[in-house]
PDB file of C-alpha atoms in Angstrom:
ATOM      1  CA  UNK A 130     -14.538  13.548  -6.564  1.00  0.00           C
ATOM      2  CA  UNK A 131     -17.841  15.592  -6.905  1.00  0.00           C
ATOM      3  CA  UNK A 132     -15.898  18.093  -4.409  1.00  0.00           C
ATOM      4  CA  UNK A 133     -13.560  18.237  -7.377  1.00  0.00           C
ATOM      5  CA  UNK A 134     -13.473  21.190 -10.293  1.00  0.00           C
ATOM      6  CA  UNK A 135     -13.891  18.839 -13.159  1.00  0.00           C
ATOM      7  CA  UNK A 136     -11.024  20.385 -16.131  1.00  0.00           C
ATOM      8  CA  UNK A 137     -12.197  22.550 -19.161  1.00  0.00           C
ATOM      9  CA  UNK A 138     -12.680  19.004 -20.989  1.00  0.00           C
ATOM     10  CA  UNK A 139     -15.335  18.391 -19.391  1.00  0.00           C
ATOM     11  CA  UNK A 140     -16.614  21.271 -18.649  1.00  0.00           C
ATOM     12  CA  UNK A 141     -18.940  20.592 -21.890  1.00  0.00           C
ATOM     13  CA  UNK A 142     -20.484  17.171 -19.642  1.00  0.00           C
ATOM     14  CA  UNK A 143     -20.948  19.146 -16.557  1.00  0.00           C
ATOM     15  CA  UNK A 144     -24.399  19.769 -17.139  1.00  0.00           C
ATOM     16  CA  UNK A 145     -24.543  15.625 -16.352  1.00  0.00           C
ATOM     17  CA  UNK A 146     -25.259  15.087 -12.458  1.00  0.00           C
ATOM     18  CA  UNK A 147     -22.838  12.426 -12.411  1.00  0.00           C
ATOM     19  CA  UNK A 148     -19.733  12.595 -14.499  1.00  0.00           C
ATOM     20  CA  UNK A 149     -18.437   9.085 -16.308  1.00  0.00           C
ATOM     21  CA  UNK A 150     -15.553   7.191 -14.572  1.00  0.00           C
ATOM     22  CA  UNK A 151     -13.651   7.721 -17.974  1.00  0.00           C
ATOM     23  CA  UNK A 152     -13.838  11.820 -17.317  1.00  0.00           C
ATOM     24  CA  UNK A 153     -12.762  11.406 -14.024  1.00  0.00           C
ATOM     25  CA  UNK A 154      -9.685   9.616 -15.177  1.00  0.00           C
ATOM     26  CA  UNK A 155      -8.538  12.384 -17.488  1.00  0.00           C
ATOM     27  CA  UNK A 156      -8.828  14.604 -14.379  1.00  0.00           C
ATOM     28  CA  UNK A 157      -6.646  12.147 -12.792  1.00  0.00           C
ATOM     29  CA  UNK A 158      -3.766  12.013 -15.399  1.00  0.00           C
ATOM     30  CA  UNK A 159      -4.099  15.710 -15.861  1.00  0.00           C
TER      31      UNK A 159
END
């Protein structure tokens, strides 16, 4: 998952070192 671009949502929370299991979801349905 860290491997993976995270989408333009969250591009805002990248700057966290570990992204929440609810962003990663989005990236999932998306």
């Amino acid at each position: 998952v860290i491997a993976v671009v995270p989408p333009p949502i969250t591009s805002s929370r990248v700057t966290c070192p570990k992204p929440k299991l609810s962003d990663t979801k989005l990236f999932t349905i998306a």
